[in-house]
Amino acid sequence: MKKLLISPSKMALAEQESQIYQNILKQATDISLNLMAVKVDNHPDDFLGWCYELLDVVTTRLNFELLESTQLPTVKKLQTLLKDAISFLQLKTLRVAPWPVICEYLKQNSDRVLLNEHLALCAHIKLLQQTPFQDLTAEDRLAYTGKHTANHDPAVYRFDVEFFASTKGAKAFHQQVDDQPHAVSTALGHIPLTGEVTAEHYQAFVMAYLHLFVGCDDKPTLAPATRLLAMRRPDVFTPITSTKSDALCSALNIAKLNNRDFERYWQDVVLTVARLPWFAMAHAQDDQEQQLADIKALLPCLFFYFDEDANEQSNYYKLLHKPKRSTGNVNTSGRKRSKESAEQIVDRALAQDDIPQHIRDKRDSIVQEVEKGRSVADTISLMRAIFG
């Protein structure tokens, strides 16, 4: 373990990496005796590999029974520092990596970063572009804006709608979205769906977005706006969140953003990402690469650290594996659906390729059950059990 802890001192670390290493060592000192009890055979010769190895030590190999209760916050802080370091180091590779390397990384780590689930979200949002924002169902608006609810039936929303920058904590933003969907649609309309997006387009969007909050006690913040922009044009705008923007800015070697930096977001994030080598090189060798090229501005989101059990942390996974209630026809939200809403969500579920024709023939019966409050997934599952 001692060899592992001191090995970065022999690496050619840049100034930022050296500071990260020193911060990690400060936390490790408080639990040094516990760390020394862990046997380590793998000694990576690169700093990223070192961070992964030490994170595995303090997450899965440390004897937590021997830790004092006062040491647990130190371990938690150490884990956070290591995850942040991994995010920074992986994002930093985007400065120089060519497009084939980006694609290969995502293919090799597709399970870990939940690539198929992220792509499914993007495909769903692309379909929503055909409908004015104000005409979307409540669930689709939340899918677009990045807030998960129990009404996102896993039979239709086969992904976590909070991927690519969750906005679940932006209460004022969601209140304005609920109150002024037409105004949100107007703001989005300033960003063309195809072709070049100019600074003028962006500025017009920002003015319309800021106008949403006129008369509101809360001030408009940047992160939710970037979510809207990223879903409108995933090949142009990279979404940010308050918890991850620091790592992104550090990796791109730009000054940290505050939550009102609308002008700097365009200059320092959008234009910086657009100048990265792989961004201009983005092209397709196969169907998956085409999907990646279509959402190239979102790809930095997939270079943050993902836990080994990231799939189980997905809201989609949690809903899909939520224990079934013994009582029959009540959904997890406890509210019935209108016939129009039920029909829309059922039709989307039945459009999935894995739904057999004899189940599709039961559409009206499924709609009736969904109107009562049963989830689409449960209803289709019941139909399968009854009719084979």
mmCIF file of C-alpha atoms in Angstrom:
data_model
loop_
_atom_site.group_PDB
_atom_site.id
_atom_site.type_symbol
_atom_site.label_atom_id
_atom_site.label_comp_id
_atom_site.label_asym_id
_atom_site.label_seq_id
_atom_site.Cartn_x
_atom_site.Cartn_y
_atom_site.Cartn_z
ATOM 1 C CA MET A 1 0.000 0.000 0.000
ATOM 2 C CA LYS A 2 2.825 2.405 0.785
ATOM 3 C CA LYS A 3 4.234 1.881 -2.702
ATOM 4 C CA LEU A 4 0.810 2.659 -4.177
ATOM 5 C CA LEU A 5 0.354 5.815 -2.119
ATOM 6 C CA ILE A 6 3.720 7.329 -3.068
ATOM 7 C CA SER A 7 3.826 6.217 -6.713
ATOM 8 C CA PRO A 8 2.255 9.438 -8.142
ATOM 9 C CA SER A 9 5.217 11.377 -6.734
ATOM 10 C CA LYS A 10 7.322 9.607 -9.351
ATOM 11 C CA MET A 11 4.917 10.406 -12.199
ATOM 12 C CA ALA A 12 5.260 13.497 -14.370
ATOM 13 C CA LEU A 13 2.132 15.201 -13.058
ATOM 14 C CA ALA A 14 0.992 18.590 -14.281
ATOM 15 C CA GLU A 15 0.255 21.314 -11.735
ATOM 16 C CA GLN A 16 -3.471 20.518 -11.498
ATOM 17 C CA GLU A 17 -2.807 16.804 -11.072
ATOM 18 C CA SER A 18 -0.190 17.489 -8.390
ATOM 19 C CA GLN A 19 -2.666 19.573 -6.423
ATOM 20 C CA ILE A 20 -5.299 16.843 -6.738
ATOM 21 C CA TYR A 21 -2.764 14.277 -5.515
ATOM 22 C CA GLN A 22 -1.824 16.402 -2.495
ATOM 23 C CA ASN A 23 -5.484 16.859 -1.546
ATOM 24 C CA ILE A 24 -6.036 13.104 -1.753
ATOM 25 C CA LEU A 25 -2.951 12.421 0.410
ATOM 26 C CA LYS A 26 -4.210 14.813 3.097
ATOM 27 C CA GLN A 27 -7.391 12.762 3.459
ATOM 28 C CA ALA A 28 -5.555 9.434 3.228
ATOM 29 C CA THR A 29 -3.266 10.411 6.123
ATOM 30 C CA ASP A 30 -6.176 10.291 8.580
ATOM 31 C CA ILE A 31 -6.844 6.637 7.769
ATOM 32 C CA SER A 32 -3.258 5.616 6.937
ATOM 33 C CA LEU A 33 -3.158 2.731 9.448
ATOM 34 C CA ASN A 34 -6.352 1.279 7.996
ATOM 35 C CA LEU A 35 -5.018 1.647 4.452
ATOM 36 C CA MET A 36 -1.754 -0.096 5.323
ATOM 37 C CA ALA A 37 -3.730 -3.192 6.301
ATOM 38 C CA VAL A 38 -4.957 -3.580 2.707
ATOM 39 C CA LYS A 39 -2.864 -5.737 0.380
ATOM 40 C CA VAL A 40 -2.316 -4.167 -3.045
ATOM 41 C CA ASP A 41 -0.891 -6.048 -6.024
ATOM 42 C CA ASN A 42 -1.779 -3.610 -8.793
ATOM 43 C CA HIS A 43 0.433 -0.529 -9.071
ATOM 44 C CA PRO A 44 -0.626 1.527 -12.106
ATOM 45 C CA ASP A 45 2.022 3.724 -13.707
ATOM 46 C CA ASP A 46 -0.473 6.432 -14.732
ATOM 47 C CA PHE A 47 -2.392 8.798 -12.484
ATOM 48 C CA LEU A 48 -5.850 7.868 -13.822
ATOM 49 C CA GLY A 49 -5.210 4.167 -13.179
ATOM 50 C CA TRP A 50 -3.877 5.078 -9.734
ATOM 51 C CA CYS A 51 -7.078 6.937 -8.878
ATOM 52 C CA TYR A 52 -9.205 3.971 -9.948
ATOM 53 C CA GLU A 53 -7.079 1.569 -7.886
ATOM 54 C CA LEU A 54 -7.148 3.674 -4.718
ATOM 55 C CA LEU A 55 -10.892 4.275 -5.136
ATOM 56 C CA ASP A 56 -11.445 0.524 -5.283
ATOM 57 C CA VAL A 57 -9.365 0.149 -2.113
ATOM 58 C CA VAL A 58 -11.344 2.703 -0.095
ATOM 59 C CA THR A 59 -14.692 1.492 -1.463
ATOM 60 C CA THR A 60 -14.503 -2.302 -1.513
ATOM 61 C CA ARG A 61 -11.301 -3.481 0.203
ATOM 62 C CA LEU A 62 -11.057 -1.317 3.303
ATOM 63 C CA ASN A 63 -12.137 -3.040 6.520
ATOM 64 C CA PHE A 64 -14.937 -0.733 7.573
ATOM 65 C CA GLU A 65 -15.470 -2.634 10.844
ATOM 66 C CA LEU A 66 -12.091 -1.394 12.070
ATOM 67 C CA LEU A 67 -12.826 2.227 11.268
ATOM 68 C CA GLU A 68 -13.784 4.655 13.995
ATOM 69 C CA SER A 69 -17.097 6.422 13.414
ATOM 70 C CA THR A 70 -15.179 9.714 13.237
ATOM 71 C CA GLN A 71 -13.177 8.331 10.284
ATOM 72 C CA LEU A 72 -16.187 7.562 8.094
ATOM 73 C CA PRO A 73 -16.578 11.180 6.848
ATOM 74 C CA THR A 74 -12.889 11.079 5.884
ATOM 75 C CA VAL A 75 -13.429 7.941 3.817
ATOM 76 C CA LYS A 76 -16.468 9.531 2.162
ATOM 77 C CA LYS A 77 -14.464 12.670 1.365
ATOM 78 C CA LEU A 78 -11.622 10.566 -0.030
ATOM 79 C CA GLN A 79 -14.027 8.671 -2.280
ATOM 80 C CA THR A 80 -15.490 11.964 -3.533
ATOM 81 C CA LEU A 81 -12.033 13.408 -4.252
ATOM 82 C CA LEU A 82 -11.039 10.308 -6.205
ATOM 83 C CA LYS A 83 -14.256 10.290 -8.254
ATOM 84 C CA ASP A 84 -13.803 13.979 -9.037
ATOM 85 C CA ALA A 85 -10.196 13.322 -10.021
ATOM 86 C CA ILE A 86 -11.251 10.519 -12.370
ATOM 87 C CA SER A 87 -13.865 12.787 -13.972
ATOM 88 C CA PHE A 88 -11.293 15.548 -14.443
ATOM 89 C CA LEU A 89 -8.671 13.216 -15.935
ATOM 90 C CA GLN A 90 -11.113 11.530 -18.321
ATOM 91 C CA LEU A 91 -12.586 14.845 -19.428
ATOM 92 C CA LYS A 92 -9.086 16.244 -19.911
ATOM 93 C CA THR A 93 -8.398 13.627 -22.593
ATOM 94 C CA LEU A 94 -11.083 15.334 -24.694
ATOM 95 C CA ARG A 95 -8.631 18.172 -25.351
ATOM 96 C CA VAL A 96 -6.493 16.020 -27.635
ATOM 97 C CA ALA A 97 -8.332 12.755 -28.346
ATOM 98 C CA PRO A 98 -9.353 12.124 -31.989
ATOM 99 C CA TRP A 99 -12.872 11.013 -32.893
ATOM 100 C CA PRO A 100 -12.027 7.270 -33.303
ATOM 101 C CA VAL A 101 -10.566 7.220 -29.781
ATOM 102 C CA ILE A 102 -13.717 8.836 -28.363
ATOM 103 C CA CYS A 103 -15.918 6.251 -30.071
ATOM 104 C CA GLU A 104 -13.719 3.346 -29.001
ATOM 105 C CA TYR A 105 -13.723 4.501 -25.380
ATOM 106 C CA LEU A 106 -17.528 4.671 -25.346
ATOM 107 C CA LYS A 107 -17.871 1.272 -27.009
ATOM 108 C CA GLN A 108 -15.492 -0.350 -24.513
ATOM 109 C CA ASN A 109 -17.236 1.282 -21.562
ATOM 110 C CA SER A 110 -20.786 1.163 -22.926
ATOM 111 C CA ASP A 111 -22.150 -0.891 -20.029
ATOM 112 C CA ARG A 112 -20.476 1.220 -17.370
ATOM 113 C CA VAL A 113 -21.673 4.561 -18.794
ATOM 114 C CA LEU A 114 -25.116 3.152 -19.714
ATOM 115 C CA LEU A 115 -24.585 4.179 -23.317
ATOM 116 C CA ASN A 116 -27.680 2.478 -24.741
ATOM 117 C CA GLU A 117 -29.887 4.110 -22.116
ATOM 118 C CA HIS A 118 -28.418 7.545 -22.865
ATOM 119 C CA LEU A 119 -28.951 7.007 -26.596
ATOM 120 C CA ALA A 120 -32.541 5.890 -25.961
ATOM 121 C CA LEU A 121 -33.223 9.185 -24.176
ATOM 122 C CA CYS A 122 -31.806 11.122 -27.129
ATOM 123 C CA ALA A 123 -33.910 9.133 -29.600
ATOM 124 C CA HIS A 124 -37.033 9.866 -27.554
ATOM 125 C CA ILE A 125 -36.288 13.593 -27.375
ATOM 126 C CA LYS A 126 -35.697 13.654 -31.136
ATOM 127 C CA LEU A 127 -39.226 12.357 -31.652
ATOM 128 C CA LEU A 128 -40.589 15.067 -29.361
ATOM 129 C CA GLN A 129 -39.106 17.783 -31.581
ATOM 130 C CA GLN A 130 -41.968 17.152 -34.011
ATOM 131 C CA THR A 131 -44.491 18.468 -31.449
ATOM 132 C CA PRO A 132 -44.661 22.011 -30.018
ATOM 133 C CA PHE A 133 -43.448 22.022 -26.415
ATOM 134 C CA GLN A 134 -46.786 23.226 -25.049
ATOM 135 C CA ASP A 135 -48.572 20.288 -26.711
ATOM 136 C CA LEU A 136 -46.380 17.631 -25.088
ATOM 137 C CA THR A 137 -47.746 15.491 -22.272
ATOM 138 C CA ALA A 138 -46.635 16.407 -18.753
ATOM 139 C CA GLU A 139 -44.324 13.383 -18.700
ATOM 140 C CA ASP A 140 -42.702 14.335 -22.005
ATOM 141 C CA ARG A 141 -42.139 17.908 -20.877
ATOM 142 C CA LEU A 142 -40.356 16.574 -17.820
ATOM 143 C CA ALA A 143 -38.355 14.191 -19.997
ATOM 144 C CA TYR A 144 -37.304 17.172 -22.093
ATOM 145 C CA THR A 145 -36.433 19.330 -19.094
ATOM 146 C CA GLY A 146 -34.740 16.593 -17.057
ATOM 147 C CA LYS A 147 -36.907 15.714 -14.062
ATOM 148 C CA HIS A 148 -37.969 12.164 -13.236
ATOM 149 C CA THR A 149 -41.308 11.231 -11.666
ATOM 150 C CA ALA A 150 -43.074 7.970 -10.897
ATOM 151 C CA ASN A 151 -45.324 8.645 -13.907
ATOM 152 C CA HIS A 152 -42.447 7.966 -16.308
ATOM 153 C CA ASP A 153 -43.660 4.473 -17.058
ATOM 154 C CA PRO A 154 -40.678 2.180 -17.814
ATOM 155 C CA ALA A 155 -42.650 0.557 -20.631
ATOM 156 C CA VAL A 156 -42.325 3.848 -22.538
ATOM 157 C CA TYR A 157 -39.435 5.723 -20.935
ATOM 158 C CA ARG A 158 -36.749 3.067 -21.180
ATOM 159 C CA PHE A 159 -34.147 5.407 -19.772
ATOM 160 C CA ASP A 160 -33.562 7.787 -16.903
ATOM 161 C CA VAL A 161 -34.928 11.157 -18.024
ATOM 162 C CA GLU A 162 -32.393 12.864 -15.740
ATOM 163 C CA PHE A 163 -29.414 11.760 -17.818
ATOM 164 C CA PHE A 164 -27.516 14.674 -19.384
ATOM 165 C CA ALA A 165 -27.941 17.113 -16.493
ATOM 166 C CA SER A 166 -30.771 16.555 -14.040
ATOM 167 C CA THR A 167 -32.885 19.579 -13.130
ATOM 168 C CA LYS A 168 -34.859 17.968 -10.312
ATOM 169 C CA GLY A 169 -33.664 20.586 -7.820
ATOM 170 C CA ALA A 170 -34.596 23.576 -9.992
ATOM 171 C CA LYS A 171 -38.030 24.233 -8.495
ATOM 172 C CA ALA A 172 -38.415 27.773 -9.827
ATOM 173 C CA PHE A 173 -37.495 26.622 -13.325
ATOM 174 C CA HIS A 174 -40.082 23.847 -13.314
ATOM 175 C CA GLN A 175 -42.725 26.181 -11.949
ATOM 176 C CA GLN A 176 -42.182 28.510 -14.911
ATOM 177 C CA VAL A 177 -42.254 25.565 -17.324
ATOM 178 C CA ASP A 178 -45.609 24.471 -15.875
ATOM 179 C CA ASP A 179 -47.031 28.001 -15.922
ATOM 180 C CA GLN A 180 -45.677 29.146 -19.288
ATOM 181 C CA PRO A 181 -45.192 26.209 -21.685
ATOM 182 C CA HIS A 182 -45.940 28.440 -24.691
ATOM 183 C CA ALA A 183 -43.164 30.813 -23.617
ATOM 184 C CA VAL A 184 -40.748 27.879 -23.290
ATOM 185 C CA SER A 185 -41.729 26.824 -26.806
ATOM 186 C CA THR A 186 -41.033 30.366 -28.031
ATOM 187 C CA ALA A 187 -37.613 30.385 -26.360
ATOM 188 C CA LEU A 188 -36.683 27.038 -27.911
ATOM 189 C CA GLY A 189 -37.876 28.278 -31.292
ATOM 190 C CA HIS A 190 -34.975 30.734 -31.406
ATOM 191 C CA ILE A 191 -32.608 27.769 -31.779
ATOM 192 C CA PRO A 192 -32.887 26.204 -35.264
ATOM 193 C CA LEU A 193 -33.290 22.431 -35.371
ATOM 194 C CA THR A 194 -30.814 22.111 -38.247
ATOM 195 C CA GLY A 195 -27.898 24.070 -39.635
ATOM 196 C CA GLU A 196 -25.601 26.511 -37.887
ATOM 197 C CA VAL A 197 -26.473 27.919 -34.492
ATOM 198 C CA THR A 198 -25.124 31.454 -34.163
ATOM 199 C CA ALA A 199 -24.433 33.698 -31.216
ATOM 200 C CA GLU A 200 -27.504 35.699 -32.243
ATOM 201 C CA HIS A 201 -29.685 32.589 -32.035
ATOM 202 C CA TYR A 202 -28.308 31.856 -28.573
ATOM 203 C CA GLN A 203 -28.743 35.431 -27.352
ATOM 204 C CA ALA A 204 -32.360 35.460 -28.516
ATOM 205 C CA PHE A 205 -32.974 32.249 -26.570
ATOM 206 C CA VAL A 206 -31.346 33.683 -23.448
ATOM 207 C CA MET A 207 -33.483 36.825 -23.572
ATOM 208 C CA ALA A 208 -36.645 34.728 -23.906
ATOM 209 C CA TYR A 209 -35.486 32.384 -21.128
ATOM 210 C CA LEU A 210 -34.755 35.281 -18.764
ATOM 211 C CA HIS A 211 -38.178 36.746 -19.549
ATOM 212 C CA LEU A 212 -39.771 33.572 -18.142
ATOM 213 C CA PHE A 213 -38.719 34.688 -14.667
ATOM 214 C CA VAL A 214 -40.037 38.256 -14.812
ATOM 215 C CA GLY A 215 -42.134 38.724 -11.683
ATOM 216 C CA CYS A 216 -40.692 35.588 -10.093
ATOM 217 C CA ASP A 217 -38.967 35.814 -6.712
ATOM 218 C CA ASP A 218 -36.249 33.401 -7.868
ATOM 219 C CA LYS A 219 -33.624 34.439 -10.380
ATOM 220 C CA PRO A 220 -33.033 32.403 -13.561
ATOM 221 C CA THR A 221 -30.030 30.113 -13.398
ATOM 222 C CA LEU A 222 -27.815 28.745 -16.127
ATOM 223 C CA ALA A 223 -27.892 24.973 -15.626
ATOM 224 C CA PRO A 224 -31.596 24.364 -16.473
ATOM 225 C CA ALA A 225 -31.224 26.562 -19.550
ATOM 226 C CA THR A 226 -28.350 24.410 -20.797
ATOM 227 C CA ARG A 227 -30.525 21.321 -20.395
ATOM 228 C CA LEU A 228 -33.175 22.851 -22.683
ATOM 229 C CA LEU A 229 -30.519 23.871 -25.203
ATOM 230 C CA ALA A 230 -28.809 20.467 -25.127
ATOM 231 C CA MET A 231 -32.047 18.653 -25.841
ATOM 232 C CA ARG A 232 -32.918 21.103 -28.634
ATOM 233 C CA ARG A 233 -29.507 20.782 -30.309
ATOM 234 C CA PRO A 234 -27.441 17.948 -28.814
ATOM 235 C CA ASP A 235 -24.837 18.478 -31.530
ATOM 236 C CA VAL A 236 -24.134 22.036 -30.333
ATOM 237 C CA PHE A 237 -24.805 22.525 -26.608
ATOM 238 C CA THR A 238 -23.127 20.703 -23.719
ATOM 239 C CA PRO A 239 -25.324 20.685 -20.582
ATOM 240 C CA ILE A 240 -23.878 21.537 -17.181
ATOM 241 C CA THR A 241 -24.942 21.108 -13.576
ATOM 242 C CA SER A 242 -23.792 22.889 -10.448
ATOM 243 C CA THR A 243 -22.096 19.707 -9.167
ATOM 244 C CA LYS A 244 -20.201 18.859 -12.354
ATOM 245 C CA SER A 245 -19.418 22.134 -14.068
ATOM 246 C CA ASP A 246 -16.206 22.673 -12.046
ATOM 247 C CA ALA A 247 -14.673 19.417 -13.297
ATOM 248 C CA LEU A 248 -15.657 20.220 -16.870
ATOM 249 C CA CYS A 249 -14.247 23.749 -16.702
ATOM 250 C CA SER A 250 -11.000 22.549 -15.132
ATOM 251 C CA ALA A 251 -10.598 19.839 -17.748
ATOM 252 C CA LEU A 252 -11.228 22.323 -20.575
ATOM 253 C CA ASN A 253 -8.837 24.784 -18.909
ATOM 254 C CA ILE A 254 -11.412 27.549 -18.604
ATOM 255 C CA ALA A 255 -12.434 29.663 -15.620
ATOM 256 C CA LYS A 256 -15.191 28.258 -13.427
ATOM 257 C CA LEU A 257 -18.725 29.303 -14.292
ATOM 258 C CA ASN A 258 -21.187 30.758 -11.836
ATOM 259 C CA ASN A 259 -24.892 30.042 -12.091
ATOM 260 C CA ARG A 260 -25.601 33.267 -14.002
ATOM 261 C CA ASP A 261 -22.755 33.131 -16.566
ATOM 262 C CA PHE A 262 -24.965 32.982 -19.650
ATOM 263 C CA GLU A 263 -22.502 34.901 -21.835
ATOM 264 C CA ARG A 264 -19.461 32.914 -20.739
ATOM 265 C CA TYR A 265 -21.296 29.635 -21.261
ATOM 266 C CA TRP A 266 -21.469 30.384 -24.998
ATOM 267 C CA GLN A 267 -17.928 31.734 -25.255
ATOM 268 C CA ASP A 268 -16.124 29.337 -22.929
ATOM 269 C CA VAL A 269 -18.098 26.101 -23.087
ATOM 270 C CA VAL A 270 -19.978 25.920 -26.385
ATOM 271 C CA LEU A 271 -17.207 27.407 -28.520
ATOM 272 C CA THR A 272 -14.410 25.602 -26.653
ATOM 273 C CA VAL A 273 -16.044 22.205 -27.114
ATOM 274 C CA ALA A 274 -16.659 23.017 -30.783
ATOM 275 C CA ARG A 275 -12.915 23.614 -31.252
ATOM 276 C CA LEU A 276 -11.842 20.251 -29.805
ATOM 277 C CA PRO A 277 -10.226 17.974 -32.441
ATOM 278 C CA TRP A 278 -12.735 15.138 -32.192
ATOM 279 C CA PHE A 279 -15.714 17.491 -32.466
ATOM 280 C CA ALA A 280 -14.817 18.602 -35.973
ATOM 281 C CA MET A 281 -13.835 15.045 -36.948
ATOM 282 C CA ALA A 282 -17.143 13.485 -35.870
ATOM 283 C CA HIS A 283 -18.338 11.111 -38.577
ATOM 284 C CA ALA A 284 -19.982 7.699 -38.766
ATOM 285 C CA GLN A 285 -18.469 4.311 -39.563
ATOM 286 C CA ASP A 286 -21.565 2.466 -38.342
ATOM 287 C CA ASP A 287 -25.046 3.143 -36.933
ATOM 288 C CA GLN A 288 -23.856 3.663 -33.378
ATOM 289 C CA GLU A 289 -21.198 6.149 -34.427
ATOM 290 C CA GLN A 290 -23.871 8.039 -36.339
ATOM 291 C CA GLN A 291 -25.927 8.227 -33.152
ATOM 292 C CA LEU A 292 -22.869 9.549 -31.315
ATOM 293 C CA ALA A 293 -22.098 12.090 -34.024
ATOM 294 C CA ASP A 294 -25.675 13.369 -33.858
ATOM 295 C CA ILE A 295 -25.274 14.137 -30.142
ATOM 296 C CA LYS A 296 -21.576 14.971 -30.102
ATOM 297 C CA ALA A 297 -21.947 17.970 -27.787
ATOM 298 C CA LEU A 298 -23.434 15.667 -25.126
ATOM 299 C CA LEU A 299 -20.502 13.247 -25.138
ATOM 300 C CA PRO A 300 -18.500 15.013 -22.397
ATOM 301 C CA CYS A 301 -21.300 13.931 -20.030
ATOM 302 C CA LEU A 302 -20.233 10.324 -20.609
ATOM 303 C CA PHE A 303 -16.647 11.004 -19.484
ATOM 304 C CA PHE A 304 -17.571 11.777 -15.897
ATOM 305 C CA TYR A 305 -17.032 9.003 -13.365
ATOM 306 C CA PHE A 306 -19.729 6.323 -13.294
ATOM 307 C CA ASP A 307 -20.078 3.939 -10.337
ATOM 308 C CA GLU A 308 -19.865 0.220 -10.973
ATOM 309 C CA ASP A 309 -23.549 -0.041 -10.035
ATOM 310 C CA ALA A 310 -24.600 2.969 -12.110
ATOM 311 C CA ASN A 311 -27.317 0.923 -13.819
ATOM 312 C CA GLU A 312 -28.985 0.227 -10.468
ATOM 313 C CA GLN A 313 -28.892 3.942 -9.631
ATOM 314 C CA SER A 314 -30.809 4.786 -12.805
ATOM 315 C CA ASN A 315 -34.364 5.959 -12.131
ATOM 316 C CA TYR A 316 -35.478 3.735 -15.017
ATOM 317 C CA TYR A 317 -33.958 0.679 -13.324
ATOM 318 C CA LYS A 318 -35.514 1.595 -9.985
ATOM 319 C CA LEU A 319 -38.989 1.921 -11.477
ATOM 320 C CA LEU A 320 -38.570 -1.254 -13.495
ATOM 321 C CA HIS A 321 -37.612 -3.226 -10.391
ATOM 322 C CA LYS A 322 -39.930 -1.543 -7.925
ATOM 323 C CA PRO A 323 -41.775 -4.145 -5.806
ATOM 324 C CA LYS A 324 -45.292 -4.764 -7.092
ATOM 325 C CA ARG A 325 -48.200 -3.789 -4.861
ATOM 326 C CA SER A 326 -50.501 -6.543 -3.713
ATOM 327 C CA THR A 327 -53.510 -4.330 -4.374
ATOM 328 C CA GLY A 328 -54.501 -4.095 -7.991
ATOM 329 C CA ASN A 329 -55.130 -1.012 -10.012
ATOM 330 C CA VAL A 330 -53.279 1.863 -8.370
ATOM 331 C CA ASN A 331 -50.145 3.271 -9.903
ATOM 332 C CA THR A 332 -47.147 4.548 -7.954
ATOM 333 C CA SER A 333 -48.256 8.151 -8.298
ATOM 334 C CA GLY A 334 -51.720 7.427 -6.934
ATOM 335 C CA ARG A 335 -53.447 9.362 -9.709
ATOM 336 C CA LYS A 336 -55.631 8.301 -12.609
ATOM 337 C CA ARG A 337 -54.814 9.300 -16.168
ATOM 338 C CA SER A 338 -57.065 10.997 -18.673
ATOM 339 C CA LYS A 339 -58.100 8.873 -21.641
ATOM 340 C CA GLU A 340 -56.008 11.043 -23.971
ATOM 341 C CA SER A 341 -52.907 10.683 -21.813
ATOM 342 C CA ALA A 342 -53.506 6.946 -21.377
ATOM 343 C CA GLU A 343 -53.898 6.425 -25.110
ATOM 344 C CA GLN A 344 -50.678 8.281 -25.889
ATOM 345 C CA ILE A 345 -48.575 6.363 -23.428
ATOM 346 C CA VAL A 346 -50.102 3.000 -24.362
ATOM 347 C CA ASP A 347 -49.560 3.595 -28.075
ATOM 348 C CA ARG A 348 -45.908 4.367 -27.449
ATOM 349 C CA ALA A 349 -45.468 1.253 -25.362
ATOM 350 C CA LEU A 350 -47.162 -0.953 -27.962
ATOM 351 C CA ALA A 351 -44.926 0.517 -30.677
ATOM 352 C CA GLN A 352 -41.884 -1.189 -29.108
ATOM 353 C CA ASP A 353 -40.432 -3.964 -31.271
ATOM 354 C CA ASP A 354 -40.697 -6.612 -28.547
ATOM 355 C CA ILE A 355 -44.491 -6.343 -28.206
ATOM 356 C CA PRO A 356 -46.289 -9.254 -29.956
ATOM 357 C CA GLN A 357 -49.346 -8.638 -32.123
ATOM 358 C CA HIS A 358 -51.792 -10.450 -29.839
ATOM 359 C CA ILE A 359 -50.878 -7.979 -27.069
ATOM 360 C CA ARG A 360 -51.298 -5.026 -29.436
ATOM 361 C CA ASP A 361 -54.765 -6.342 -30.240
ATOM 362 C CA LYS A 362 -55.667 -5.752 -26.581
ATOM 363 C CA ARG A 363 -54.987 -2.008 -26.898
ATOM 364 C CA ASP A 364 -58.420 -0.840 -25.727
ATOM 365 C CA SER A 365 -58.312 -3.050 -22.656
ATOM 366 C CA ILE A 366 -54.821 -1.819 -21.800
ATOM 367 C CA VAL A 367 -55.939 1.805 -22.181
ATOM 368 C CA GLN A 368 -58.831 1.203 -19.784
ATOM 369 C CA GLU A 369 -56.485 -0.210 -17.146
ATOM 370 C CA VAL A 370 -54.011 2.640 -17.558
ATOM 371 C CA GLU A 371 -56.862 5.159 -17.205
ATOM 372 C CA LYS A 372 -57.621 3.598 -13.820
ATOM 373 C CA GLY A 373 -54.037 4.205 -12.694
ATOM 374 C CA ARG A 374 -52.244 0.927 -13.413
ATOM 375 C CA SER A 375 -48.860 1.384 -15.052
ATOM 376 C CA VAL A 376 -48.429 0.384 -18.691
ATOM 377 C CA ALA A 377 -45.592 -1.983 -17.808
ATOM 378 C CA ASP A 378 -47.709 -3.806 -15.223
ATOM 379 C CA THR A 379 -50.720 -3.976 -17.550
ATOM 380 C CA ILE A 380 -48.735 -5.411 -20.461
ATOM 381 C CA SER A 381 -47.016 -7.846 -18.100
ATOM 382 C CA LEU A 382 -50.447 -8.985 -16.889
ATOM 383 C CA MET A 383 -51.674 -9.380 -20.468
ATOM 384 C CA ARG A 384 -48.621 -11.488 -21.287
ATOM 385 C CA ALA A 385 -49.290 -13.713 -18.298
ATOM 386 C CA ILE A 386 -52.940 -14.183 -19.236
ATOM 387 C CA PHE A 387 -52.641 -14.550 -23.002
ATOM 388 C CA GLY A 388 -49.127 -15.954 -23.335
#
